[in-house]
């Protein structure tokens, strides 16, 4: 982990999940996300201690384990507030909701792992407790109610609103809860004016234009791929199999629930855009291009 100063009050720790730091005074700071587990939490506190800072609060961009995995340890050791937005507070308080959402029922024991479930953390609503100098950005799509944070130094922390070029090139698919909202968020990001942005899983940058285009193009490509697959009637399992084959992905249980849930979000989007429709035949839901049914 490397501490980098970005402005008078704004810092970030370079990490697999970047961690924001905002000084509310000379001694006290708020964190933006906390890394993926208690070890990350320990390293964050070590860095704060070396600077003579005390953690007064944590702001979670969203409740995925790689963003809030260190929150419980930090809260236990500092008695700090942990803030999240709307539905994200529920997932932070009841982490079993995450694998349950992905699986669609009480999750298998093998899905109740640290990659899908952080430790239960007591949270408060961020809108009611946001410290002076910070602003909330609404960045829905990746999750129910993901947010970003703008600091008084005009630095934007973007959570998972933009995936890195490396992730997109290597994996092609990335988890989305709502495709339409994600595309709306990309449009919103294109209107922002800042001299520096911090996406969670790539280097900070002064220009996000190309990354926005890359994310949008990949979503549109996947939409087209699903649409093409549905020239003939397809079950969701068939769509999943064909997408894994197209992108040469290898399935494990975590990937299965993440990607299958994401593909359902894509199918919902294509249905709402009147590109796909469904029929029920022999107790199977089959998806097909809408024009084929007309």
Coordinates of C-alpha atoms in Angstrom, one line a residue:
X1 CA 0.0 0.0 0.0
X2 CA 1.3 3.4 -1.0
X3 CA 0.0 6.7 0.4
X4 CA -0.4 9.5 -2.2
X5 CA -1.4 13.1 -1.5
X6 CA -3.8 14.5 -4.1
X7 CA -4.8 17.8 -2.6
X8 CA -4.7 19.9 0.6
X9 CA -7.0 17.4 2.4
X10 CA -7.3 14.5 0.0
X11 CA -5.1 11.4 -0.1
X12 CA -5.5 7.9 -1.4
X13 CA -3.9 4.6 -0.7
X14 CA -3.0 2.7 -3.8
X15 CA -4.3 -0.8 -3.4
X16 CA -6.1 -3.6 -5.2
X17 CA -9.1 -1.6 -4.1
X18 CA -8.0 2.0 -3.8
X19 CA -8.8 3.7 -0.5
X20 CA -9.6 7.4 -0.1
X21 CA -8.6 9.5 2.8
X22 CA -10.0 12.9 3.6
X23 CA -8.7 15.1 6.5
X24 CA -11.5 16.9 8.4
X25 CA -8.8 18.5 10.6
X26 CA -5.1 18.0 11.4
X27 CA -5.7 14.8 13.4
X28 CA -8.9 13.2 12.1
X29 CA -9.7 11.6 8.8
X30 CA -12.5 9.8 7.0
X31 CA -11.8 6.8 4.8
X32 CA -13.5 6.0 1.5
X33 CA -13.7 2.2 1.4
X34 CA -11.5 -0.2 3.4
X35 CA -10.1 -2.9 1.1
X36 CA -11.1 -6.6 1.0
X37 CA -10.5 -8.0 4.5
X38 CA -9.2 -7.5 8.0
X39 CA -5.6 -7.6 6.8
X40 CA -6.3 -4.6 4.6
X41 CA -7.9 -2.9 7.6
X42 CA -4.8 -3.5 9.7
X43 CA -2.5 -2.0 7.0
X44 CA -4.8 1.0 6.6
X45 CA -4.7 1.7 10.4
X46 CA -0.9 1.3 10.3
X47 CA -0.6 4.0 7.7
X48 CA -2.9 6.3 9.6
X49 CA -0.9 5.8 12.8
X50 CA 2.3 6.6 11.0
X51 CA 0.8 9.9 9.9
X52 CA -0.6 10.7 13.4
X53 CA -4.2 10.4 12.1
X54 CA -7.3 9.0 13.8
X55 CA -10.1 7.4 11.8
X56 CA -13.3 9.2 12.6
X57 CA -15.4 7.5 10.0
X58 CA -15.6 5.2 6.9
X59 CA -17.7 6.0 3.9
X60 CA -18.5 2.9 1.8
X61 CA -19.1 3.5 -1.9
X62 CA -21.0 0.2 -1.8
X63 CA -21.2 -3.0 0.2
X64 CA -19.2 -5.4 -1.9
X65 CA -16.7 -7.3 0.2
X66 CA -13.6 -5.9 -1.6
X67 CA -14.7 -2.4 -0.6
X68 CA -15.9 -3.0 3.0
X69 CA -13.9 -6.1 4.0
X70 CA -11.7 -4.0 6.4
X71 CA -14.6 -2.0 7.8
X72 CA -15.4 -4.1 10.8
X73 CA -11.9 -4.3 12.1
X74 CA -11.4 -0.6 11.7
X75 CA -14.7 0.1 13.4
X76 CA -13.9 -2.3 16.3
X77 CA -10.5 -0.7 16.9
X78 CA -11.4 3.0 16.5
X79 CA -15.1 3.1 17.3
X80 CA -15.6 5.1 14.1
X81 CA -18.8 5.6 12.2
X82 CA -19.3 3.5 9.0
X83 CA -21.5 5.3 6.5
X84 CA -23.3 3.8 3.5
X85 CA -26.2 4.8 1.3
X86 CA -29.8 3.4 1.3
X87 CA -29.9 -0.3 0.5
X88 CA -26.2 -0.6 0.8
X89 CA -26.5 -0.1 4.5
X90 CA -28.7 -3.2 4.7
X91 CA -26.1 -5.3 2.8
X92 CA -23.4 -4.0 5.2
X93 CA -25.4 -5.0 8.2
X94 CA -26.6 -8.3 6.8
X95 CA -23.8 -9.6 4.5
X96 CA -25.6 -12.8 3.7
X97 CA -27.9 -10.7 1.5
X98 CA -25.1 -10.5 -1.1
X99 CA -24.7 -14.2 -1.9
X100 CA -28.4 -14.6 -1.5
X101 CA -29.1 -12.0 -4.1
X102 CA -26.6 -13.6 -6.5
X103 CA -27.8 -17.1 -5.9
X104 CA -31.5 -16.3 -5.7
X105 CA -32.1 -18.2 -2.5
X106 CA -30.3 -19.1 0.8
X107 CA -26.8 -19.5 -0.5
X108 CA -24.7 -22.7 -0.6
X109 CA -22.1 -22.8 2.2
X110 CA -19.4 -22.6 -0.5
X111 CA -20.8 -19.1 -1.5
X112 CA -20.6 -17.8 2.0
X113 CA -16.9 -16.8 1.6
X114 CA -14.9 -13.6 2.2
X115 CA -15.1 -12.7 -1.5
X116 CA -18.9 -12.5 -1.4
X117 CA -19.5 -11.7 2.2
X118 CA -17.7 -9.1 4.4
X119 CA -18.0 -9.2 8.1
X120 CA -21.2 -7.7 9.5
X121 CA -20.7 -3.9 10.1
X122 CA -23.0 -1.4 11.9
X123 CA -23.7 1.4 9.4
X124 CA -25.4 4.8 9.4
X125 CA -27.0 6.6 6.4
X126 CA -24.3 8.7 4.7
X127 CA -26.7 11.5 3.8
X128 CA -27.4 12.2 7.4
X129 CA -23.8 12.1 8.6
X130 CA -21.6 13.3 5.7
X131 CA -18.7 15.5 7.0
X132 CA -18.3 19.0 5.7
X133 CA -16.2 19.2 2.6
X134 CA -17.5 16.1 1.0
X135 CA -20.3 15.6 -1.6
X136 CA -22.2 12.5 -2.6
X137 CA -22.3 11.3 -6.3
X138 CA -25.1 9.0 -7.3
X139 CA -23.5 6.1 -9.3
X140 CA -26.1 3.4 -9.6
X141 CA -25.8 0.3 -11.8
X142 CA -23.0 -1.7 -10.4
X143 CA -25.1 -2.2 -7.3
X144 CA -28.4 -1.0 -5.9
X145 CA -27.2 2.4 -4.5
X146 CA -23.5 2.8 -5.1
X147 CA -22.1 6.3 -4.5
X148 CA -19.0 8.2 -5.3
X149 CA -17.5 11.0 -3.2
X150 CA -16.3 14.4 -4.3
X151 CA -13.9 16.2 -1.9
X152 CA -13.3 19.9 -1.4
X153 CA -10.1 19.5 -3.4
X154 CA -12.2 18.6 -6.5
X155 CA -11.1 15.0 -6.4
X156 CA -13.7 12.4 -7.4
X157 CA -13.7 8.8 -5.9
X158 CA -15.8 6.7 -8.3
X159 CA -16.2 3.3 -6.7
X160 CA -16.8 0.7 -9.4
X161 CA -18.5 3.1 -11.7
X162 CA -15.6 2.5 -14.2
X163 CA -13.9 -0.8 -14.6
X164 CA -10.2 -0.8 -15.6
X165 CA -9.0 -1.5 -19.1
X166 CA -7.1 -4.5 -17.7
X167 CA -10.3 -6.0 -16.2
X168 CA -12.3 -5.4 -19.3
X169 CA -9.7 -6.8 -21.6
X170 CA -9.0 -9.9 -19.5
X171 CA -12.5 -10.8 -18.3
X172 CA -14.9 -8.9 -20.6
X173 CA -17.8 -9.3 -18.2
X174 CA -18.0 -7.4 -14.9
X175 CA -20.8 -7.6 -12.3
X176 CA -23.8 -5.3 -13.0
X177 CA -27.0 -5.2 -11.1
X178 CA -28.8 -2.8 -13.5
X179 CA -27.4 -2.2 -17.0
X180 CA -29.6 0.8 -17.8
X181 CA -28.5 2.6 -14.6
X182 CA -24.9 1.7 -15.3
X183 CA -25.1 3.3 -18.8
X184 CA -26.9 6.4 -17.2
X185 CA -24.0 6.6 -14.7
X186 CA -21.5 6.6 -17.6
X187 CA -23.3 9.5 -19.2
X188 CA -23.3 11.3 -15.9
X189 CA -19.5 10.7 -15.5
X190 CA -18.9 12.3 -18.9
X191 CA -20.3 15.6 -17.5
X192 CA -18.0 15.8 -14.5
X193 CA -15.2 18.4 -14.4
X194 CA -12.3 17.5 -12.2
X195 CA -8.5 17.5 -12.4
X196 CA -8.3 14.0 -10.9
X197 CA -10.4 10.9 -10.6
X198 CA -9.9 7.7 -8.5
X199 CA -11.7 4.6 -9.8
X200 CA -11.5 1.8 -7.3
X201 CA -9.5 -0.7 -9.3
X202 CA -7.2 1.2 -11.5
X203 CA -4.7 4.1 -11.3
X204 CA -6.0 7.5 -10.6
X205 CA -6.2 9.7 -13.7
X206 CA -6.9 13.2 -14.9
X207 CA -8.9 12.0 -17.9
X208 CA -11.7 9.3 -17.7
X209 CA -13.1 10.0 -21.2
X210 CA -11.4 6.9 -22.8
X211 CA -12.3 4.7 -19.9
X212 CA -15.9 5.7 -20.1
X213 CA -15.9 4.9 -23.8
X214 CA -14.3 1.5 -23.1
X215 CA -16.8 0.6 -20.5
X216 CA -19.8 1.7 -22.7
X217 CA -18.5 -0.2 -25.7
X218 CA -18.0 -3.4 -23.8
X219 CA -21.6 -3.2 -22.4
X220 CA -22.9 -2.6 -25.9
X221 CA -20.8 -5.5 -27.2
X222 CA -22.2 -7.9 -24.6
X223 CA -25.8 -6.7 -25.4
X224 CA -25.2 -7.5 -29.1
X225 CA -23.7 -10.9 -28.2
X226 CA -26.7 -11.9 -26.2
X227 CA -29.0 -10.6 -28.9
X228 CA -27.2 -12.7 -31.5
X229 CA -27.3 -15.8 -29.3
X230 CA -31.1 -15.4 -29.1
X231 CA -31.7 -15.7 -32.8
X232 CA -33.1 -19.1 -31.6
X233 CA -34.9 -19.7 -28.4
X234 CA -32.5 -20.0 -25.5
X235 CA -32.7 -20.7 -21.8
X236 CA -30.7 -18.5 -19.4
X237 CA -28.3 -21.5 -18.9
X238 CA -27.7 -21.7 -22.6
X239 CA -27.0 -18.0 -22.8
X240 CA -24.5 -18.3 -19.9
X241 CA -22.8 -21.2 -21.6
X242 CA -22.5 -19.4 -24.9
X243 CA -21.1 -16.3 -23.3
X244 CA -18.5 -18.2 -21.3
X245 CA -17.5 -20.0 -24.6
X246 CA -17.3 -16.7 -26.6
X247 CA -15.0 -15.1 -24.1
X248 CA -13.1 -18.2 -23.2
X249 CA -13.9 -17.9 -19.5
X250 CA -13.5 -20.7 -17.0
X251 CA -16.3 -21.2 -14.5
X252 CA -16.1 -21.6 -10.8
X253 CA -18.9 -21.2 -8.3
X254 CA -18.3 -17.6 -7.5
X255 CA -18.0 -16.7 -11.2
X256 CA -21.2 -18.7 -12.0
X257 CA -23.3 -16.7 -9.6
X258 CA -21.7 -13.3 -10.5
X259 CA -21.9 -13.8 -14.2
X260 CA -25.3 -15.5 -14.3
X261 CA -26.7 -12.7 -12.2
X262 CA -25.1 -10.1 -14.5
X263 CA -26.4 -11.8 -17.7
X264 CA -29.9 -11.7 -16.2
X265 CA -29.4 -8.0 -15.8
X266 CA -28.5 -7.7 -19.5
X267 CA -31.5 -9.8 -20.5
X268 CA -33.8 -7.5 -18.4
X269 CA -32.2 -4.5 -20.2
X270 CA -32.7 -6.0 -23.6
X271 CA -36.3 -7.0 -22.7
X272 CA -37.0 -3.4 -21.6
X273 CA -35.5 -2.1 -24.8
X274 CA -37.8 -4.4 -26.7
X275 CA -35.0 -6.3 -28.2
X276 CA -35.8 -9.7 -26.6
X277 CA -38.9 -11.3 -25.4
X278 CA -39.7 -14.6 -23.8
X279 CA -42.1 -17.6 -24.0
X280 CA -42.8 -20.4 -21.7
X281 CA -42.6 -23.8 -23.4
X282 CA -42.6 -27.2 -21.6
X283 CA -42.0 -25.4 -18.3
X284 CA -39.0 -23.6 -19.6
X285 CA -38.6 -19.8 -20.0
X286 CA -37.0 -19.3 -23.4
X287 CA -35.6 -16.0 -24.6
X288 CA -35.6 -15.0 -28.3
X289 CA -35.3 -11.8 -30.4
X290 CA -38.5 -10.0 -30.3
X291 CA -38.7 -9.6 -34.0
X292 CA -38.6 -13.4 -34.4
X293 CA -41.9 -13.5 -32.4
X294 CA -43.7 -10.9 -34.4

